Amino acid sequence: MDFEEIYREYFKEVYLFIKSLSHDESIAEEITQEAFFKALKSIEKFEGSKDIRAWLFTIAKNTYFSHYKRKKRQIDLDVKEEPSTGVQIVKHLMNEEDAFTVHQFLHSMDEPYKEVFSLRTFGELPFEKIGRLFGKSSGWARVTFYRARKKIMEYMEELNHERD
């Protein structure tokens, strides 16, 4: 599969993923283009062992968060309180310092926890689709997500105790 085919096949999915993060069509288009440009530049680093869709989503997610950090004072993100993400995680993500800490911790987490948590929380993908991305069941995706969320919450509680 050449890069043009990859672009045609996955552009819409990556765009919708970024749109779900940014809630802005023009930002989503800009970030998606930038993410595919980065993917093109580093295609030789792509390991065939990983799903190309997950690899593209990771690049797109990282591109979005880099963009968000650069523009954080200009972008008003509406963080919705959704039952699937848990009230505590939403509170942490609404606080800029905590959000950065959560993302730092998330970056250090092992796979598949990092990817599953990101796809569910930021990509708002259903467990069924996440499971399919990894060639697993929706139950596997659900359990992996809750384990990742538990690790993040324990880490945040530990940090809060250290701050007190």
Coordinates of N, CA, C and O in Angstrom, one line a residue:
M1 N 0.9 -1.2 0.0 CA 0.0 0.0 0.0 C 0.9 1.2 0.0 O 1.7 1.4 0.9
D2 N 0.8 2.1 -1.0 CA 1.6 3.3 -1.0 C 0.9 4.4 -0.2 O -0.2 4.3 0.2
F3 N 1.6 5.5 0.0 CA 1.2 6.5 0.9 C -0.1 7.2 0.4 O -1.0 7.5 1.2
E4 N -0.2 7.3 -0.9 CA -1.5 7.9 -1.4 C -2.7 7.1 -1.1 O -3.7 7.6 -0.7
E5 N -2.5 5.7 -1.1 CA -3.7 4.9 -0.8 C -4.0 5.0 0.7 O -5.1 5.0 1.1
I6 N -2.9 5.0 1.5 CA -3.1 5.2 3.0 C -3.9 6.5 3.3 O -4.8 6.5 4.0
Y7 N -3.5 7.6 2.6 CA -4.1 8.9 2.7 C -5.6 8.8 2.4 O -6.4 9.2 3.2
R8 N -5.9 8.2 1.2 CA -7.3 8.1 0.8 C -8.1 7.3 1.7 O -9.3 7.6 2.0
E9 N -7.5 6.2 2.2 CA -8.3 5.2 3.0 C -8.5 5.8 4.4 O -9.6 5.5 5.0
Y10 N -7.6 6.5 5.0 CA -7.7 6.9 6.4 C -7.9 8.3 6.7 O -8.1 8.7 7.8
F11 N -7.9 9.2 5.7 CA -8.0 10.6 5.9 C -9.3 10.9 6.7 O -9.3 11.7 7.7
K12 N -10.4 10.4 6.2 CA -11.7 10.8 6.8 C -11.8 10.3 8.3 O -12.2 11.1 9.1
E13 N -11.3 9.1 8.6 CA -11.3 8.6 10.0 C -10.4 9.5 10.9 O -10.8 9.9 12.0
V14 N -9.2 9.9 10.4 CA -8.3 10.7 11.2 C -9.0 12.1 11.4 O -8.9 12.7 12.4
Y15 N -9.5 12.6 10.3 CA -10.2 13.9 10.3 C -11.3 13.9 11.4 O -11.4 14.8 12.2
L16 N -12.2 12.9 11.4 CA -13.3 12.8 12.3 C -12.8 12.7 13.8 O -13.3 13.2 14.7
F17 N -11.7 11.9 13.9 CA -11.0 11.8 15.2 C -10.6 13.2 15.8 O -10.9 13.6 16.9
I18 N -9.9 13.9 14.9 CA -9.4 15.2 15.3 C -10.6 16.2 15.5 O -10.6 17.0 16.4
K19 N -11.6 16.1 14.7 CA -12.7 17.0 14.9 C -13.4 16.7 16.2 O -13.9 17.6 16.9
S20 N -13.4 15.4 16.6 CA -14.0 15.1 17.9 C -13.2 15.7 19.1 O -13.8 16.0 20.1
L21 N -11.9 15.9 18.9 CA -11.1 16.5 19.9 C -11.2 18.0 19.9 O -11.3 18.7 20.9
S22 N -11.2 18.6 18.7 CA -11.2 20.1 18.6 C -12.5 20.7 18.5 O -12.7 21.9 18.8
H23 N -13.6 20.0 18.1 CA -14.9 20.5 17.9 C -14.9 21.7 16.9 O -15.6 22.6 17.0
D24 N -13.9 21.7 15.9 CA -13.8 22.7 15.0 C -13.3 22.2 13.7 O -12.2 21.6 13.6
E25 N -14.1 22.3 12.6 CA -13.8 21.7 11.3 C -12.5 22.3 10.7 O -11.7 21.5 10.2
S26 N -12.2 23.6 10.8 CA -11.0 24.1 10.2 C -9.8 23.6 10.9 O -8.8 23.3 10.3
I27 N -9.8 23.6 12.2 CA -8.7 23.1 13.0 C -8.5 21.6 12.7 O -7.4 21.2 12.5
A28 N -9.6 20.8 12.6 CA -9.5 19.4 12.3 C -8.8 19.2 11.0 O -8.0 18.3 10.8
E29 N -9.2 20.0 10.0 CA -8.6 19.8 8.7 C -7.1 20.2 8.7 O -6.3 19.5 8.1
E30 N -6.8 21.3 9.3 CA -5.4 21.7 9.4 C -4.5 20.7 10.1 O -3.5 20.3 9.6
I31 N -5.0 20.2 11.3 CA -4.3 19.2 12.0 C -4.1 17.9 11.3 O -3.1 17.2 11.3
T32 N -5.2 17.4 10.6 CA -5.2 16.2 9.8 C -4.2 16.3 8.7 O -3.4 15.4 8.5
Q33 N -4.2 17.4 8.0 CA -3.2 17.6 6.9 C -1.7 17.6 7.5 O -0.9 16.9 7.0
E34 N -1.5 18.2 8.6 CA -0.2 18.3 9.3 C 0.2 16.9 9.7 O 1.3 16.4 9.6
A35 N -0.8 16.1 10.3 CA -0.5 14.8 10.8 C -0.1 13.8 9.6 O 0.9 13.1 9.7
F36 N -0.8 13.9 8.5 CA -0.4 13.1 7.3 C 0.9 13.5 6.7 O 1.7 12.7 6.3
F37 N 1.2 14.8 6.8 CA 2.5 15.3 6.4 C 3.6 14.7 7.2 O 4.6 14.2 6.8
K38 N 3.4 14.7 8.6 CA 4.4 14.1 9.5 C 4.5 12.6 9.2 O 5.6 12.0 9.3
A39 N 3.3 11.9 9.0 CA 3.4 10.5 8.7 C 4.2 10.2 7.5 O 5.0 9.2 7.4
L40 N 4.0 11.0 6.4 CA 4.7 10.8 5.2 C 6.2 11.0 5.4 O 7.0 10.2 4.9
K41 N 6.6 12.0 6.2 CA 8.0 12.2 6.5 C 8.6 11.0 7.3 O 9.8 10.8 7.3
S42 N 7.8 10.3 8.1 CA 8.4 9.3 9.0 C 7.8 7.9 8.6 O 7.9 7.0 9.5
I43 N 7.3 7.7 7.4 CA 6.8 6.4 7.0 C 7.8 5.3 7.1 O 7.4 4.2 7.4
E44 N 9.1 5.6 6.9 CA 10.1 4.6 7.0 C 10.3 4.1 8.4 O 10.8 3.0 8.6
K45 N 9.8 4.9 9.4 CA 9.9 4.4 10.8 C 8.7 3.6 11.2 O 8.7 3.0 12.3
F46 N 7.7 3.5 10.4 CA 6.5 2.8 10.7 C 6.9 1.3 10.8 O 7.5 0.7 9.9
E47 N 6.5 0.7 12.0 CA 6.7 -0.7 12.2 C 5.5 -1.5 11.7 O 4.4 -1.2 12.1
G48 N 5.7 -2.4 10.8 CA 4.5 -3.1 10.3 C 3.8 -3.9 11.3 O 2.7 -4.3 11.1
S49 N 4.4 -4.1 12.5 CA 3.7 -4.9 13.5 C 2.5 -4.1 14.1 O 1.6 -4.7 14.7
K50 N 2.5 -2.8 14.0 CA 1.4 -2.0 14.6 C 0.4 -1.7 13.5 O 0.8 -1.5 12.3
D51 N -0.8 -1.6 13.9 CA -1.9 -1.2 12.9 C -1.6 0.2 12.4 O -1.4 1.1 13.2
I52 N -1.7 0.4 11.1 CA -1.4 1.7 10.5 C -2.4 2.7 11.0 O -2.0 3.9 11.2
R53 N -3.6 2.3 11.2 CA -4.7 3.3 11.7 C -4.3 3.8 13.1 O -4.4 5.0 13.3
A54 N -3.9 2.9 13.9 CA -3.5 3.3 15.3 C -2.3 4.2 15.2 O -2.2 5.2 16.0
W55 N -1.3 3.9 14.3 CA -0.1 4.7 14.2 C -0.5 6.1 13.7 O -0.1 7.2 14.2
L56 N -1.4 6.2 12.7 CA -1.9 7.5 12.2 C -2.6 8.3 13.3 O -2.5 9.5 13.5
F57 N -3.5 7.6 14.1 CA -4.2 8.2 15.2 C -3.3 8.8 16.2 O -3.5 9.9 16.8
T58 N -2.2 8.1 16.5 CA -1.2 8.5 17.5 C -0.5 9.8 17.0 O -0.4 10.8 17.7
I59 N -0.1 9.8 15.7 CA 0.5 11.0 15.1 C -0.5 12.2 15.2 O -0.1 13.3 15.6
A60 N -1.7 11.9 14.8 CA -2.7 13.0 14.8 C -3.0 13.5 16.2 O -3.1 14.7 16.4
K61 N -3.1 12.6 17.1 CA -3.4 13.0 18.5 C -2.2 13.9 19.0 O -2.4 14.9 19.6
N62 N -1.0 13.4 18.8 CA 0.2 14.2 19.2 C 0.3 15.5 18.5 O 0.6 16.6 19.1
T63 N -0.1 15.6 17.3 CA -0.1 16.8 16.5 C -1.1 17.8 17.1 O -0.9 19.0 17.2
Y64 N -2.3 17.2 17.4 CA -3.3 18.1 18.0 C -2.9 18.6 19.3 O -3.1 19.8 19.5
F65 N -2.3 17.8 20.2 CA -1.9 18.3 21.5 C -0.8 19.3 21.4 O -0.7 20.3 22.2
S66 N 0.1 19.2 20.4 CA 1.1 20.2 20.2 C 0.5 21.5 19.8 O 0.9 22.6 20.2
H67 N -0.4 21.4 18.9 CA -1.2 22.5 18.4 C -1.9 23.2 19.5 O -1.9 24.4 19.7
Y68 N -2.6 22.4 20.3 CA -3.4 22.9 21.5 C -2.4 23.6 22.5 O -2.8 24.7 22.9
K69 N -1.3 23.1 22.7 CA -0.3 23.8 23.7 C 0.1 25.1 23.1 O 0.2 26.1 23.8
R70 N 0.4 25.2 21.8 CA 0.8 26.4 21.2 C -0.3 27.5 21.2 O -0.1 28.6 21.3
K71 N -1.6 27.0 21.0 CA -2.7 27.9 20.9 C -3.6 27.9 22.1 O -4.7 28.5 22.1
K72 N -3.1 27.4 23.3 CA -4.0 27.2 24.4 C -4.7 28.4 24.9 O -5.9 28.3 25.4
R73 N -4.1 29.6 24.7 CA -4.8 30.8 25.2 C -5.9 31.3 24.2 O -6.7 32.1 24.6
Q74 N -5.8 30.8 23.0 CA -6.7 31.3 21.9 C -7.9 30.3 21.7 O -8.9 30.7 21.2
I75 N -7.7 29.1 22.2 CA -8.7 28.1 21.9 C -9.6 27.8 23.2 O -9.0 27.6 24.2
D76 N -10.8 27.9 23.0 CA -11.7 27.6 24.1 C -12.3 26.2 23.9 O -13.2 26.0 23.1
L77 N -11.7 25.2 24.7 CA -12.2 23.9 24.5 C -13.4 23.6 25.4 O -13.3 23.9 26.6
D78 N -14.4 23.1 24.9 CA -15.5 22.6 25.7 C -15.3 21.2 26.1 O -15.4 20.3 25.3
V79 N -15.0 21.0 27.4 CA -14.8 19.6 27.9 C -16.1 19.2 28.5 O -16.6 19.7 29.4
K80 N -16.7 18.2 27.8 CA -18.0 17.7 28.2 C -17.8 16.7 29.3 O -16.9 15.9 29.3
E81 N -18.7 16.7 30.3 CA -18.7 15.6 31.3 C -19.5 14.4 30.8 O -20.7 14.5 30.6
E82 N -18.7 13.4 30.4 CA -19.4 12.2 29.9 C -19.2 11.1 30.9 O -18.1 10.9 31.4
P83 N -20.3 10.3 31.0 CA -20.2 9.2 32.0 C -19.0 8.2 31.6 O -18.4 7.6 32.5
S84 N -18.7 8.0 30.3 CA -17.7 7.1 30.0 C -16.3 7.5 30.4 O -15.4 6.7 30.6
T85 N -16.0 8.8 30.6 CA -14.7 9.2 30.9 C -14.5 9.4 32.5 O -13.4 9.4 32.9
G86 N -15.6 9.5 33.2 CA -15.6 9.6 34.6 C -15.4 11.1 35.0 O -14.6 11.8 34.4
V87 N -16.1 11.4 36.0 CA -16.1 12.8 36.5 C -14.8 13.3 36.9 O -14.3 14.4 36.6
Q88 N -14.0 12.5 37.6 CA -12.7 12.9 38.1 C -11.7 13.2 36.9 O -11.0 14.2 36.9
I89 N -11.7 12.3 35.9 CA -10.8 12.6 34.7 C -11.2 13.9 34.1 O -10.4 14.7 33.7
V90 N -12.5 14.1 33.9 CA -13.0 15.4 33.3 C -12.5 16.6 34.1 O -12.0 17.6 33.6
K91 N -12.6 16.5 35.4 CA -12.1 17.6 36.3 C -10.7 17.8 36.1 O -10.2 19.0 36.0
H92 N -9.9 16.8 36.0 CA -8.4 16.9 35.8 C -8.1 17.5 34.4 O -7.2 18.3 34.3
L93 N -8.9 17.1 33.4 CA -8.6 17.6 32.1 C -9.1 19.1 31.9 O -8.6 19.8 31.0
M94 N -10.0 19.5 32.8 CA -10.5 20.9 32.7 C -9.4 21.9 33.3 O -9.3 23.0 32.9
N95 N -8.7 21.4 34.3 CA -7.6 22.1 34.9 C -6.4 22.0 34.0 O -5.9 20.9 33.8
E96 N -5.9 23.1 33.5 CA -4.8 23.1 32.5 C -3.5 22.4 33.1 O -2.9 21.5 32.4
E97 N -3.1 22.6 34.3 CA -2.0 22.0 34.9 C -2.2 20.5 35.0 O -1.3 19.7 34.7
D98 N -3.4 20.1 35.5 CA -3.7 18.7 35.7 C -3.7 18.0 34.3 O -3.3 16.9 34.2
A99 N -4.3 18.7 33.3 CA -4.4 18.1 32.0 C -3.0 17.8 31.5 O -2.8 16.7 30.9
F100 N -2.1 18.7 31.7 CA -0.7 18.5 31.2 C -0.1 17.3 31.9 O 0.5 16.4 31.3
T101 N -0.4 17.2 33.2 CA 0.1 16.1 34.0 C -0.5 14.8 33.6 O 0.2 13.8 33.4
V102 N -1.8 14.8 33.3 CA -2.4 13.5 32.8 C -1.8 13.1 31.5 O -1.5 12.0 31.3
H103 N -1.6 14.1 30.6 CA -1.0 13.8 29.3 C 0.4 13.3 29.4 O 0.9 12.4 28.7
Q104 N 1.2 13.9 30.4 CA 2.6 13.4 30.6 C 2.5 12.0 31.1 O 3.3 11.1 30.6
F105 N 1.7 11.7 32.0 CA 1.6 10.3 32.6 C 1.1 9.4 31.5 O 1.6 8.3 31.3
L106 N 0.1 9.8 30.7 CA -0.4 9.0 29.6 C 0.7 8.6 28.7 O 0.8 7.5 28.2
H107 N 1.5 9.6 28.4 CA 2.6 9.4 27.4 C 3.6 8.3 27.9 O 4.2 7.6 27.2
S108 N 3.7 8.2 29.3 CA 4.7 7.2 29.8 C 4.0 5.9 30.1 O 4.7 4.9 30.4
M109 N 2.7 5.8 29.9 CA 2.0 4.5 30.1 C 2.4 3.5 29.0 O 2.7 3.9 27.9
D110 N 2.3 2.2 29.4 CA 2.6 1.1 28.4 C 1.4 1.0 27.5 O 0.2 1.4 27.8
E111 N 1.7 0.5 26.3 CA 0.6 0.1 25.4 C 0.0 -1.2 25.9 O 0.7 -2.0 26.5
P112 N -1.2 -1.5 25.7 CA -2.2 -0.8 24.9 C -3.0 0.2 25.7 O -3.8 0.9 25.2
Y113 N -2.6 0.4 27.0 CA -3.4 1.3 27.9 C -3.4 2.7 27.3 O -4.5 3.3 27.3
K114 N -2.3 3.2 27.0 CA -2.2 4.6 26.5 C -3.1 4.8 25.3 O -3.9 5.7 25.2
E115 N -3.0 3.9 24.3 CA -3.7 4.1 23.0 C -5.2 3.9 23.3 O -6.0 4.7 22.8
V116 N -5.6 2.9 24.0 CA -7.0 2.6 24.3 C -7.7 3.8 25.1 O -8.7 4.3 24.7
F117 N -7.0 4.3 26.1 CA -7.5 5.4 26.8 C -7.6 6.6 25.9 O -8.7 7.3 26.0
S118 N -6.7 6.9 25.1 CA -6.7 8.1 24.2 C -7.8 7.9 23.2 O -8.6 8.9 22.9
L119 N -8.0 6.8 22.6 CA -9.0 6.6 21.6 C -10.4 6.7 22.2 O -11.3 7.3 21.6
R120 N -10.6 6.2 23.4 CA -11.9 6.3 24.1 C -12.2 7.7 24.6 O -13.2 8.3 24.4
T121 N -11.2 8.3 25.3 CA -11.4 9.6 25.9 C -11.4 10.8 24.9 O -12.3 11.6 24.9
F122 N -10.4 10.8 24.1 CA -10.2 11.9 23.2 C -10.8 11.7 21.8 O -11.3 12.6 21.2
G123 N -10.8 10.4 21.4 CA -11.4 10.1 20.1 C -12.8 9.7 20.2 O -13.5 9.6 19.2
E124 N -13.3 9.5 21.4 CA -14.7 9.2 21.7 C -15.2 8.0 20.9 O -16.3 7.9 20.4
L125 N -14.2 7.0 20.6 CA -14.6 5.8 19.9 C -15.3 4.8 20.8 O -14.9 4.7 22.0
P126 N -16.2 4.1 20.3 CA -16.9 3.1 21.1 C -15.9 1.9 21.3 O -15.0 1.7 20.5
F127 N -16.2 1.2 22.4 CA -15.3 0.0 22.7 C -15.2 -1.0 21.6 O -14.2 -1.6 21.4
E128 N -16.3 -1.2 20.9 CA -16.3 -2.1 19.8 C -15.3 -1.8 18.7 O -14.5 -2.6 18.3
K129 N -15.2 -0.5 18.3 CA -14.3 -0.1 17.3 C -12.8 -0.1 17.9 O -11.9 -0.5 17.1
I130 N -12.6 0.2 19.1 CA -11.3 0.1 19.7 C -10.8 -1.3 19.7 O -9.7 -1.6 19.3
G131 N -11.7 -2.2 20.1 CA -11.4 -3.6 20.1 C -11.0 -4.1 18.7 O -10.0 -4.8 18.5
R132 N -11.8 -3.7 17.7 CA -11.5 -4.0 16.3 C -10.1 -3.5 15.9 O -9.4 -4.2 15.1
L133 N -9.7 -2.3 16.3 CA -8.4 -1.7 15.9 C -7.3 -2.6 16.4 O -6.3 -2.7 15.7
F134 N -7.5 -3.2 17.6 CA -6.4 -4.1 18.1 C -6.7 -5.6 17.8 O -5.9 -6.4 18.3
G135 N -7.7 -5.9 17.0 CA -8.0 -7.3 16.7 C -8.5 -8.0 18.0 O -8.3 -9.2 18.1
K136 N -9.2 -7.3 18.9 CA -9.7 -7.9 20.1 C -11.2 -7.6 20.2 O -11.8 -7.0 19.4
S137 N -11.7 -8.0 21.4 CA -13.2 -7.8 21.6 C -13.5 -6.5 22.2 O -12.6 -5.8 22.7
S138 N -14.7 -6.1 22.2 CA -15.1 -4.8 22.9 C -14.9 -5.0 24.4 O -14.6 -4.0 25.1
G139 N -15.1 -6.2 24.9 CA -14.9 -6.4 26.4 C -13.4 -6.2 26.7 O -13.1 -5.6 27.8
W140 N -12.5 -6.6 25.9 CA -11.1 -6.4 26.1 C -10.8 -4.9 26.1 O -10.1 -4.4 27.0
A141 N -11.4 -4.2 25.2 CA -11.2 -2.7 25.1 C -11.7 -2.0 26.3 O -11.1 -1.1 26.9
R142 N -12.9 -2.5 26.8 CA -13.5 -1.9 28.0 C -12.6 -2.1 29.2 O -12.3 -1.2 30.0
V143 N -12.2 -3.3 29.4 CA -11.3 -3.7 30.6 C -10.0 -2.9 30.5 O -9.6 -2.3 31.5
T144 N -9.4 -2.8 29.3 CA -8.2 -2.1 29.2 C -8.3 -0.6 29.5 O -7.5 0.0 30.1
F145 N -9.4 0.0 29.0 CA -9.7 1.4 29.3 C -9.9 1.6 30.8 O -9.3 2.6 31.3
Y146 N -10.7 0.8 31.4 CA -10.9 1.0 32.9 C -9.6 0.8 33.7 O -9.4 1.5 34.7
R147 N -8.8 -0.1 33.3 CA -7.5 -0.3 33.9 C -6.6 0.9 33.7 O -5.9 1.4 34.7
A148 N -6.6 1.5 32.5 CA -5.8 2.7 32.2 C -6.3 3.9 33.1 O -5.5 4.6 33.7
R149 N -7.6 4.0 33.1 CA -8.2 5.1 33.8 C -7.9 5.0 35.3 O -7.6 6.0 36.0
K150 N -7.9 3.8 35.8 CA -7.6 3.5 37.2 C -6.1 3.9 37.5 O -5.9 4.6 38.5
K151 N -5.2 3.6 36.6 CA -3.8 3.9 36.8 C -3.7 5.5 36.8 O -2.9 6.0 37.6
I152 N -4.4 6.1 35.9 CA -4.3 7.6 35.9 C -4.8 8.2 37.2 O -4.2 9.1 37.7
M153 N -6.0 7.7 37.6 CA -6.6 8.3 38.8 C -5.7 8.0 40.0 O -5.5 8.9 40.9
E154 N -5.1 6.8 40.1 CA -4.2 6.5 41.2 C -3.0 7.5 41.2 O -2.5 8.0 42.2
Y155 N -2.5 7.7 40.0 CA -1.3 8.6 39.8 C -1.7 10.0 40.3 O -1.0 10.7 41.0
M156 N -2.9 10.5 39.8 CA -3.3 11.9 40.2 C -3.6 12.0 41.7 O -3.2 13.0 42.3
E157 N -4.1 11.0 42.3 CA -4.4 11.0 43.7 C -3.0 11.1 44.5 O -2.9 11.8 45.4
E158 N -2.1 10.3 44.0 CA -0.8 10.3 44.6 C -0.1 11.6 44.5 O 0.5 12.2 45.5
L159 N -0.2 12.3 43.4 CA 0.3 13.6 43.2 C -0.4 14.6 44.1 O 0.3 15.5 44.7
N160 N -1.7 14.5 44.2 CA -2.4 15.5 45.0 C -2.0 15.3 46.5 O -2.0 16.3 47.2
H161 N -1.7 14.1 46.9 CA -1.3 13.9 48.3 C 0.1 14.5 48.5 O 0.4 15.1 49.6
E162 N 0.9 14.4 47.5 CA 2.3 15.0 47.6 C 2.2 16.5 47.6 O 3.0 17.2 48.3
R163 N 1.2 17.1 46.9 CA 1.1 18.6 46.9 C 0.5 19.1 48.2 O 0.8 20.3 48.6
D164 N -0.3 18.3 48.9 CA -0.9 18.8 50.2 C 0.1 18.9 51.3 O 1.1 18.5 51.5

